[in-house]
Short mmCIF file of C-alpha atoms and ligand atoms in Angstrom, two decimals:
data_model
loop_
_atom_site.label_atom_id
_atom_site.label_comp_id
_atom_site.label_asym_id
_atom_site.label_seq_id
_atom_site.Cartn_x
_atom_site.Cartn_y
_atom_site.Cartn_z
CA MET A 1 179.36 45.14 145.66
CA LYS A 2 177.90 42.25 147.05
CA GLU A 3 176.99 39.70 144.07
CA ILE A 4 172.94 39.56 144.35
CA PHE A 5 171.91 36.95 141.91
CA LEU A 6 168.49 37.10 140.26
CA PRO A 7 167.13 33.67 138.98
CA LEU A 8 164.63 33.33 136.65
CA THR A 9 163.49 29.56 137.34
CA PRO A 10 162.19 27.96 134.39
CA ILE A 11 158.97 25.91 134.22
CA LEU A 12 159.63 22.34 133.40
CA HIS A 13 157.48 19.99 131.86
CA ASN A 14 157.70 16.47 133.63
CA TRP A 15 159.70 14.66 131.38
CA VAL A 16 161.98 17.41 131.49
CA LYS A 17 162.15 17.00 135.44
CA ASN A 18 162.66 13.32 134.85
CA ILE A 19 165.90 14.05 132.63
CA THR A 20 167.36 15.99 134.67
CA THR A 21 166.72 14.32 138.14
CA HIS A 22 168.17 10.93 136.07
CA PRO A 23 170.72 12.24 133.50
CA ALA A 24 172.73 9.16 133.21
CA PRO A 25 171.04 8.82 129.29
CA LEU A 26 172.08 12.29 128.37
CA PHE A 27 175.66 11.82 129.39
CA GLN A 28 175.39 8.77 126.46
CA GLN A 29 173.83 10.95 123.79
CA ILE A 30 176.60 13.31 124.02
CA GLU A 31 179.08 10.97 123.94
CA GLN A 32 177.10 9.02 121.03
CA TYR A 33 176.41 12.29 118.81
CA GLY A 34 178.26 15.02 120.21
CA SER A 35 177.66 17.91 121.66
CA PRO A 36 175.16 19.65 121.93
CA ILE A 37 171.89 17.98 121.07
CA ASN A 38 168.41 19.14 120.80
CA ILE A 39 166.87 16.32 123.13
CA HIS A 40 162.16 16.12 122.17
CA HIS A 41 159.24 14.91 123.49
CA LEU A 42 155.91 14.80 121.33
CA GLU A 43 153.87 14.35 124.40
CA PRO A 44 153.43 18.63 125.25
CA LEU A 45 152.53 18.86 121.56
CA LYS A 46 149.67 16.38 122.00
CA GLU A 47 148.91 18.83 124.63
CA ASN A 48 149.05 21.94 123.49
CA ILE A 49 147.43 21.03 120.22
CA ALA A 50 144.65 19.50 122.31
CA ALA A 51 144.38 22.65 124.75
CA TYR A 52 143.42 24.79 121.32
CA GLN A 53 140.83 22.02 120.01
CA LYS A 54 139.33 22.11 123.28
CA VAL A 55 138.80 25.60 123.82
CA LEU A 56 137.46 25.51 119.74
CA THR A 57 135.39 22.77 120.05
CA LYS A 58 133.52 24.66 123.12
CA TYR A 59 132.65 27.20 121.02
CA GLN A 60 131.74 25.08 118.07
CA VAL A 61 134.16 26.73 115.95
CA ALA A 62 134.91 24.30 113.09
CA HIS A 63 138.48 24.76 113.00
CA GLN A 64 142.19 23.10 111.30
CA ILE A 65 145.05 24.10 113.24
CA PHE A 66 148.47 24.06 111.31
CA PHE A 67 151.70 23.51 112.83
CA ALA A 68 153.89 26.59 111.59
CA ARG A 69 157.38 24.26 110.70
CA LYS A 70 159.59 26.91 110.12
CA ALA A 71 159.65 27.34 114.42
CA ASN A 72 161.90 23.80 114.21
CA LYS A 73 162.82 21.26 111.35
CA CYS A 74 162.74 18.09 112.94
CA LEU A 75 159.81 16.06 110.55
CA GLU A 76 158.90 14.23 113.84
CA ILE A 77 156.53 17.07 114.41
CA PRO A 78 154.55 17.79 111.24
CA GLN A 79 154.30 14.34 111.27
CA ALA A 80 152.56 13.88 115.03
CA VAL A 81 150.62 16.92 114.03
CA ALA A 82 148.97 15.39 111.12
CA ARG A 83 148.77 12.16 113.04
CA MET A 84 146.41 14.28 115.49
CA GLY A 85 143.97 15.11 112.40
CA GLN A 86 146.30 18.35 111.98
CA GLY A 87 147.80 20.42 109.53
CA VAL A 88 151.27 21.74 108.65
CA ASP A 89 151.95 25.56 107.59
CA THR A 90 155.10 25.13 105.26
CA ALA A 91 157.63 27.79 104.30
CA SER A 92 159.86 26.54 101.64
CA TYR A 93 160.21 24.15 99.29
CA ARG A 94 161.67 21.41 101.29
CA GLU A 95 159.59 21.93 104.15
CA LEU A 96 156.73 21.27 101.87
CA GLN A 97 158.27 18.44 99.80
CA GLN A 98 159.20 16.67 103.05
CA CYS A 99 156.12 16.93 104.26
CA ILE A 100 154.83 15.29 100.79
CA ALA A 101 156.84 12.54 100.68
CA ALA A 102 155.83 11.78 104.65
CA GLY A 103 152.89 11.08 103.07
CA ILE A 104 150.76 13.75 104.77
CA ASP A 105 147.38 14.18 103.02
CA SER A 106 147.87 17.62 100.75
CA ARG A 107 144.43 19.02 102.83
CA GLN A 108 146.44 19.06 105.80
CA LEU A 109 149.23 21.50 104.18
CA VAL A 110 149.17 24.92 103.41
CA LEU A 111 152.10 27.03 101.72
CA THR A 112 152.74 30.47 103.09
CA ALA A 113 156.38 30.84 101.89
CA ALA A 114 157.39 34.26 101.78
CA VAL A 115 159.19 33.99 98.29
CA LYS A 116 157.55 31.31 95.82
CA ASN A 117 159.40 30.91 92.87
CA LYS A 118 158.13 28.78 89.59
CA LYS A 119 159.40 25.16 91.24
CA LEU A 120 157.59 25.66 94.67
CA PHE A 121 154.12 26.38 92.69
CA GLN A 122 154.53 23.43 90.74
CA LEU A 123 155.11 20.97 93.72
CA ALA A 124 152.59 22.69 95.53
CA GLN A 125 149.97 22.38 92.31
CA ALA A 126 151.24 18.90 91.26
CA HIS A 127 150.24 17.79 95.21
CA GLN A 128 146.86 20.17 95.27
CA VAL A 129 148.17 22.49 98.49
CA THR A 130 146.48 25.31 99.33
CA VAL A 131 148.65 28.52 98.68
CA VAL A 132 148.43 31.27 100.86
CA LEU A 133 149.65 34.61 98.16
CA ASP A 134 150.78 38.00 99.10
CA ASN A 135 150.82 39.83 96.40
CA ASN A 136 150.20 40.61 92.39
CA ASP A 137 153.36 38.90 91.28
CA GLU A 138 152.62 35.42 93.10
CA LEU A 139 148.88 35.83 91.43
CA GLN A 140 150.39 35.97 88.13
CA LEU A 141 152.68 33.08 88.46
CA ALA A 142 150.14 30.78 90.07
CA GLN A 143 148.01 31.31 87.13
CA GLU A 144 150.80 30.48 84.97
CA VAL A 145 151.68 27.34 86.65
CA ALA A 146 148.26 26.13 86.93
CA GLU A 147 147.57 27.19 83.46
CA GLU A 148 150.82 25.23 82.01
CA SER A 149 149.39 22.14 84.17
CA GLY A 150 145.69 22.58 82.77
CA SER A 151 144.74 22.39 86.39
CA THR A 152 144.34 24.67 89.42
CA ILE A 153 145.68 25.76 92.23
CA GLU A 154 143.19 26.41 95.43
CA VAL A 155 144.62 29.79 96.83
CA ASN A 156 143.98 32.08 99.92
CA ILE A 157 144.95 35.44 100.07
CA ARG A 158 146.93 36.99 102.70
CA LEU A 159 145.49 40.38 104.01
CA GLY A 160 147.45 43.35 105.66
CA GLY A 161 147.19 47.03 106.61
CA PHE A 162 144.40 46.73 109.38
CA SER A 163 143.21 49.71 111.24
CA VAL A 164 143.69 49.59 114.99
CA GLU A 165 142.67 52.35 117.07
CA GLY A 166 142.62 54.74 114.30
CA ARG A 167 146.22 53.77 113.30
CA LYS A 168 147.17 51.29 110.33
CA LEU A 169 149.21 48.54 111.46
CA PRO A 170 152.30 49.03 108.89
CA THR A 171 153.19 45.47 107.54
CA ARG A 172 155.43 44.21 104.57
CA PHE A 173 153.37 41.24 104.00
CA GLY A 174 149.38 40.83 101.96
CA PHE A 175 147.15 42.98 99.80
CA ASP A 176 146.40 45.64 101.65
CA LEU A 177 142.82 45.65 102.81
CA SER A 178 141.96 48.75 100.90
CA SER A 179 142.35 47.06 97.28
CA ALA A 180 141.68 43.00 98.66
CA PHE A 181 137.99 43.36 97.69
CA GLU A 182 138.69 44.32 94.53
CA THR A 183 141.48 41.59 93.62
CA ILE A 184 139.53 38.92 95.24
CA LEU A 185 136.00 39.87 93.29
CA ALA A 186 138.52 40.11 90.08
CA LEU A 187 140.10 36.64 90.45
CA SER A 188 137.35 34.22 88.41
CA ASN A 189 137.76 36.91 85.86
CA ASN A 190 141.86 37.62 85.84
CA TYR A 191 143.27 34.18 86.81
CA PRO A 192 140.50 31.70 85.84
CA ASN A 193 142.92 28.32 86.94
CA LEU A 194 143.19 30.15 90.82
CA GLN A 195 140.25 28.78 93.28
CA TYR A 196 139.88 30.99 96.11
CA THR A 197 138.93 29.53 99.16
CA GLY A 198 139.89 32.06 101.98
CA VAL A 199 141.95 34.97 103.89
CA HIS A 200 144.98 35.00 106.18
CA PHE A 201 146.98 37.02 107.80
CA HIS A 202 149.64 36.91 110.33
CA LEU A 203 150.37 39.80 112.51
CA ASN A 204 153.76 40.71 113.96
CA GLY A 205 153.65 40.83 118.16
CA TYR A 206 151.60 39.22 120.20
CA SER A 207 148.37 41.57 120.61
CA VAL A 208 145.12 39.94 121.04
CA GLY A 209 143.42 43.34 120.31
CA GLU A 210 145.29 43.71 117.41
CA ARG A 211 143.97 40.07 116.27
CA VAL A 212 140.58 40.67 117.28
CA ALA A 213 140.37 44.28 115.20
CA ALA A 214 142.09 41.96 111.80
CA ILE A 215 139.30 39.21 112.35
CA GLU A 216 136.51 41.84 112.39
CA GLN A 217 138.02 43.62 109.73
CA SER A 218 138.28 40.21 107.55
CA VAL A 219 135.01 39.44 108.34
CA GLN A 220 133.49 42.83 107.17
CA LEU A 221 135.66 41.81 103.35
CA ILE A 222 134.07 38.31 103.44
CA ASP A 223 130.85 39.39 104.41
CA LYS A 224 131.25 42.54 101.36
CA LEU A 225 132.34 39.39 99.04
CA ALA A 226 129.79 37.33 99.74
CA LYS A 227 126.90 39.69 98.95
CA HIS A 228 128.84 39.63 95.46
CA GLY A 229 128.73 36.16 95.24
CA VAL A 230 132.24 35.08 96.02
CA HIS A 231 131.88 32.61 99.28
CA THR A 232 134.76 31.84 101.54
CA HIS A 233 135.20 28.68 103.44
CA SER A 234 138.12 29.85 105.46
CA LEU A 235 139.64 32.46 107.99
CA ASP A 236 143.65 32.01 108.49
CA ILE A 237 144.42 33.93 112.03
CA GLY A 238 148.18 32.89 111.74
CA GLY A 239 150.23 32.92 114.57
CA GLY A 240 151.99 35.01 117.31
CA ILE A 241 150.24 33.56 120.38
CA LEU A 242 152.22 33.85 123.29
CA ILE A 243 153.89 31.01 125.76
CA ASN A 244 155.31 31.42 129.21
CA TYR A 245 158.69 29.75 130.33
CA LEU A 246 159.01 31.08 133.58
CA GLN A 247 157.15 30.50 136.96
CA SER A 248 157.43 33.85 138.45
CA GLU A 249 156.43 36.97 137.88
CA LYS A 250 157.98 38.25 140.64
CA GLU A 251 161.29 36.95 139.43
CA TRP A 252 160.51 38.66 135.92
CA LEU A 253 160.06 42.13 137.23
CA ALA A 254 162.89 41.92 139.59
CA PHE A 255 165.10 40.89 136.47
CA HIS A 256 164.04 43.90 134.76
CA GLU A 257 164.15 46.41 137.78
CA GLY A 258 167.95 44.98 138.29
CA LEU A 259 169.03 45.01 135.20
CA ARG A 260 168.02 49.13 134.93
CA ALA A 261 170.15 49.38 138.01
CA ALA A 262 172.97 47.45 136.84
CA ILE A 263 173.32 49.39 133.83
CA LEU A 264 172.97 52.41 135.81
CA GLY A 265 175.83 51.51 137.91
CA THR A 266 174.17 51.01 141.21
CA ARG A 267 174.32 47.00 141.60
CA THR A 268 176.77 44.36 139.88
CA GLU A 269 176.35 43.05 136.52
CA LEU A 270 173.65 40.96 135.28
CA THR A 271 174.94 40.73 131.70
CA TYR A 272 178.58 40.31 130.23
CA GLN A 273 180.46 43.69 130.41
CA ASN A 274 176.91 44.99 131.29
CA ASP A 275 175.03 44.10 127.94
CA THR A 276 171.96 46.65 128.07
CA LEU A 277 169.69 44.03 126.10
CA GLY A 278 168.46 47.16 123.76
CA ILE A 279 168.31 49.90 126.53
CA VAL A 280 169.49 52.71 125.59
CA LYS A 281 171.86 54.60 128.18
CA ILE A 282 172.48 58.26 127.53
CA ALA A 283 174.39 60.48 130.58
CA ASP A 284 172.13 59.16 133.26
CA ARG A 285 169.06 58.43 132.01
CA LEU A 286 167.71 55.23 130.26
CA PHE A 287 165.87 54.83 127.23
CA GLY A 288 163.49 52.13 126.01
CA GLU A 289 162.95 48.87 127.24
CA ALA A 290 164.74 45.53 126.75
CA THR A 291 164.57 43.69 123.54
CA VAL A 292 163.48 40.69 124.65
CA TYR A 293 160.82 38.21 124.18
CA PRO A 294 158.40 38.54 127.09
CA TYR A 295 159.33 35.19 128.71
CA TYR A 296 156.62 35.58 131.92
CA ASN A 297 153.41 35.39 130.41
CA ARG A 298 150.32 35.39 132.74
CA THR A 299 147.85 35.39 129.99
CA HIS A 300 149.40 32.35 127.22
CA LYS A 301 148.37 29.33 124.81
CA GLU A 302 144.76 28.69 124.83
CA ILE A 303 143.81 31.63 127.10
CA VAL A 304 145.17 33.80 124.35
CA LEU A 305 142.80 32.14 121.96
CA GLU A 306 139.62 31.92 124.31
CA GLN A 307 140.40 35.62 124.77
CA ILE A 308 140.61 36.37 120.70
CA LEU A 309 136.95 33.81 120.61
CA THR A 310 135.38 35.47 123.70
CA THR A 311 135.91 39.24 122.90
CA LYS A 312 132.70 40.93 121.52
CA SER A 313 133.06 42.45 118.55
CA SER A 314 132.37 45.94 118.64
CA ILE A 315 131.38 46.16 115.06
CA PHE A 316 129.08 42.92 115.04
CA ASN A 317 128.24 43.74 118.64
CA VAL A 318 128.40 39.57 118.91
CA PRO A 319 131.72 37.44 120.44
CA ILE A 320 134.50 36.72 117.80
CA HIS A 321 133.58 32.78 117.91
CA GLN A 322 129.67 33.55 116.23
CA LEU A 323 131.22 35.40 113.80
CA PHE A 324 132.71 32.03 112.41
CA THR A 325 129.56 29.84 113.61
CA GLU A 326 127.36 32.36 112.06
CA ARG A 327 129.22 32.21 108.49
CA LYS A 328 129.90 28.38 108.64
CA LEU A 329 133.46 29.71 108.29
CA GLU A 330 136.45 27.64 109.23
CA PHE A 331 138.47 29.45 111.87
CA ARG A 332 142.53 28.13 110.84
CA MET A 333 145.50 29.05 113.15
CA GLU A 334 149.30 28.40 112.33
CA PRO A 335 150.74 28.54 115.87
CA GLY A 336 154.41 27.46 115.79
CA ARG A 337 156.38 28.42 119.20
CA SER A 338 152.98 28.00 121.01
CA LEU A 339 152.72 24.18 119.93
CA LEU A 340 155.97 23.79 120.48
CA ASP A 341 156.01 24.70 124.18
CA GLN A 342 157.74 22.29 126.74
CA VAL A 343 158.65 19.99 123.19
CA GLY A 344 162.41 20.49 123.52
CA CYS A 345 165.62 21.30 125.23
CA THR A 346 169.09 21.72 124.33
CA VAL A 347 172.07 20.42 126.02
CA ALA A 348 176.11 20.98 125.86
CA LYS A 349 178.90 19.87 127.32
CA VAL A 350 181.42 22.14 129.46
CA ALA A 351 184.43 21.90 127.46
CA PHE A 352 187.00 24.46 129.86
CA ARG A 353 186.87 27.02 132.42
CA LYS A 354 188.73 30.27 132.86
CA LYS A 355 188.58 34.14 133.52
CA ASP A 356 188.44 36.71 131.17
CA SER A 357 190.17 39.71 131.05
CA HIS A 358 188.53 41.55 133.80
CA GLY A 359 188.23 38.04 136.21
CA ARG A 360 184.83 37.09 135.50
CA LEU A 361 184.44 33.25 135.42
CA LEU A 362 183.68 32.00 131.76
CA VAL A 363 182.65 28.46 131.07
CA GLY A 364 182.92 26.90 127.42
CA LEU A 365 180.53 25.05 125.87
CA GLU A 366 181.01 22.58 122.98
CA MET A 367 178.33 24.36 121.05
CA ASN A 368 177.64 28.09 119.28
CA ARG A 369 175.30 30.72 120.12
CA THR A 370 173.52 30.34 116.74
CA GLN A 371 172.31 26.73 118.20
CA LEU A 372 170.35 28.79 121.13
CA ARG A 373 169.13 32.20 119.33
CA SER A 374 165.92 33.94 118.30
CA SER A 375 165.45 37.83 117.58
CA SER A 376 165.26 38.34 121.15
CA ALA A 377 168.26 40.02 122.55
CA ASP A 378 168.78 37.28 125.16
CA PHE A 379 166.90 33.97 126.38
CA LEU A 380 166.37 35.35 129.86
CA VAL A 381 165.57 31.54 131.14
CA ASP A 382 167.67 29.61 133.81
CA PRO A 383 169.87 26.57 132.61
CA ILE A 384 170.26 23.42 134.46
CA HIS A 385 173.46 22.29 135.43
CA LEU A 386 173.96 18.62 135.36
CA PRO A 387 177.45 17.34 137.31
CA GLN A 388 178.73 14.61 135.82
CA ARG A 389 180.04 13.13 139.31
CA ASP A 390 178.46 13.89 142.78
CA SER A 391 180.76 16.42 144.39
CA LYS A 392 182.22 14.69 147.64
CA GLU A 393 183.37 18.33 148.63
CA LYS A 394 180.63 20.63 149.45
CA ASN A 395 180.99 22.88 146.45
CA GLU A 396 179.68 26.80 146.85
CA ALA A 397 177.15 28.28 144.17
CA CYS A 398 179.43 30.03 141.64
CA TYR A 399 178.86 33.01 138.75
CA ALA A 400 179.58 32.58 135.53
CA TYR A 401 178.62 33.49 131.54
CA LEU A 402 178.73 30.66 129.07
CA VAL A 403 180.65 31.17 126.08
CA GLY A 404 180.81 29.30 122.64
CA SER A 405 182.93 27.84 120.14
CA TYR A 406 182.69 30.81 117.38
CA CYS A 407 185.81 33.35 117.42
CA LEU A 408 184.06 36.13 118.19
CA GLU A 409 184.22 38.43 121.42
CA GLN A 410 180.54 38.39 121.45
CA GLU A 411 180.16 34.71 121.46
CA LEU A 412 177.79 34.32 124.32
CA ILE A 413 175.53 31.44 124.64
CA LEU A 414 173.74 33.85 127.11
CA LYS A 415 174.19 37.25 127.77
CA ARG A 416 173.19 36.55 131.31
CA LYS A 417 175.07 36.09 133.61
CA ILE A 418 174.17 32.29 135.67
CA GLN A 419 174.30 30.99 138.77
CA LEU A 420 175.95 27.49 139.08
CA ASN A 421 175.60 25.51 142.34
CA SER A 422 178.57 23.89 142.00
CA TYR A 423 181.78 24.99 140.26
CA PRO A 424 181.29 22.94 136.84
CA GLU A 425 183.73 19.83 135.80
CA ILE A 426 185.10 19.40 132.28
CA GLY A 427 182.36 16.99 130.86
CA ASP A 428 179.59 18.63 132.84
CA LEU A 429 176.45 19.18 131.24
CA ILE A 430 174.48 22.34 130.74
CA LEU A 431 170.58 21.97 129.27
CA PHE A 432 168.58 24.69 128.28
CA PRO A 433 164.79 24.36 128.60
CA ASN A 434 162.30 24.97 126.57
CA THR A 435 164.09 25.52 123.26
CA ALA A 436 161.85 23.89 120.37
CA GLY A 437 160.34 27.10 119.14
CA TYR A 438 162.81 28.90 117.19
CA MET A 439 165.57 28.42 119.96
CA MET A 440 167.04 25.62 118.44
CA HIS A 441 167.06 25.62 114.64
CA PHE A 442 165.77 29.31 113.31
CA TYR A 443 169.78 30.83 113.23
CA GLU A 444 171.88 27.96 113.54
CA SER A 445 174.66 28.05 111.11
CA GLU A 446 177.71 25.76 110.05
CA ALA A 447 180.16 28.33 110.67
CA HIS A 448 183.89 27.08 111.49
CA LEU A 449 182.36 23.85 109.57
CA PHE A 450 181.17 22.87 113.24
CA GLU A 451 178.38 20.00 112.75
CA LEU A 452 175.01 21.07 113.14
CA ALA A 453 173.63 19.51 116.26
CA LYS A 454 171.92 16.00 116.47
CA ASN A 455 167.81 16.43 116.98
CA VAL A 456 166.45 13.41 119.15
CA PHE A 457 163.34 11.98 120.07
CA TRP A 458 162.73 10.87 123.89
CA PRO A 459 162.18 8.09 125.06
C1 PLP B 501 152.76 32.91 108.00
C2 PLP B 501 153.20 32.73 109.61
N1 PLP B 501 152.36 32.31 110.05
C3 PLP B 501 152.57 31.14 111.28
C4 PLP B 501 153.89 31.75 112.30
C5 PLP B 501 153.92 30.95 113.34
O1 PLP B 501 154.04 32.05 114.29
P1 PLP B 501 154.49 32.00 115.99
O2 PLP B 501 155.23 30.52 115.80
O3 PLP B 501 154.82 32.89 116.27
O4 PLP B 501 153.43 31.15 116.17
C6 PLP B 501 154.77 32.57 111.36
C7 PLP B 501 155.72 33.39 111.66
O5 PLP B 501 156.46 34.21 111.64
C8 PLP B 501 154.41 33.28 109.91
O6 PLP B 501 155.06 33.77 109.53
#
């Protein structure tokens, strides 16, 4: 069968276009720091924050944006966010402690860690950082720490169990809505050293409708509490706002159609050994969809935020933004991935070329797959080949799989076959665009005692 390549062309910010057109400094940095490197630029971060703020200001919604640090570990990012007057959502002792040590004001910090031990509560308490509480044991421990210090801890209550179209959203997080009212109402009696200031949720997935429903049900709770004399200062809607990695919807749809055809054997493979990316094949029938992040999104970032805010609430009969303004309720959000759109790239050096047992071209990179990994079954964005030398001969395009340095058959950097405009040479670079959100850090490991990738900032 003839090879028909299906591209997934990335959107590139100007700074990425510049470094790919003039890559000499990248070669120097790989020389200096080893391969791979994660290269960041703070300009897109500022643009992403400004875009959210523009929407919130348009609807006169008092707000604070907390960057979810778990999406990228570099301290420079929280520092830049804080300089812009926004905040940081921290998820561990070290995430919080580094932000405090960097001088970020405690009012610009919130602690949402999924597991909080006594030491973590003590750190938050000592610096008067607001803590988002998830369960009764955390209430108890927070009270104990606050009492021991003879002080208070400001707390937000995480909510879960929202109903959407007659279905309860399943979650392991938060206080169930059915019991949250009693819990919050009884806080001042049962936990006198905890100072309640707001409610919080973070939903799995990216649905606007579910976020609207969760806001409405949170506001119903807030109103009921107000009737009983309990004031709520803020409502935090967490993260989960989509971004768009790809230029073309047509390419995105064609890839998915091609993937199904390849799995059914009616076209050449698009993934290594025809990996189904999560689609199930039984006999000649396919079930389910590829379990991948929706890399193409017409509606993303500030467009999603505006959709949420302008949706008319069927319960309150006003747009969502009015629920905040009418109650002087501060809107909070914790975007991770969406603030990091276009903020970073990962660059790795070509170490070898070879054919596998079945004749597929493999390009070995000096990196491993934990350095480009998320919960998505594959990173469906075309990488960019940066040849070390301008080839004198006219080189033919070739198709290859990128493999990494862990000793596993499954050690593919991308499961998807990629197209290279020329046959790669040892020492060439491969740049993976838009990797700052989760891709570079979330799953990185030091197996085989390989060193972690260096993180650098551009310029
Ligand atoms: C509590 C909380 N807030 C914010 C986020 C950030 O989500 P995202 O990066 O999708 O915006 C997460 C992600 O897991 C989270 O658990």
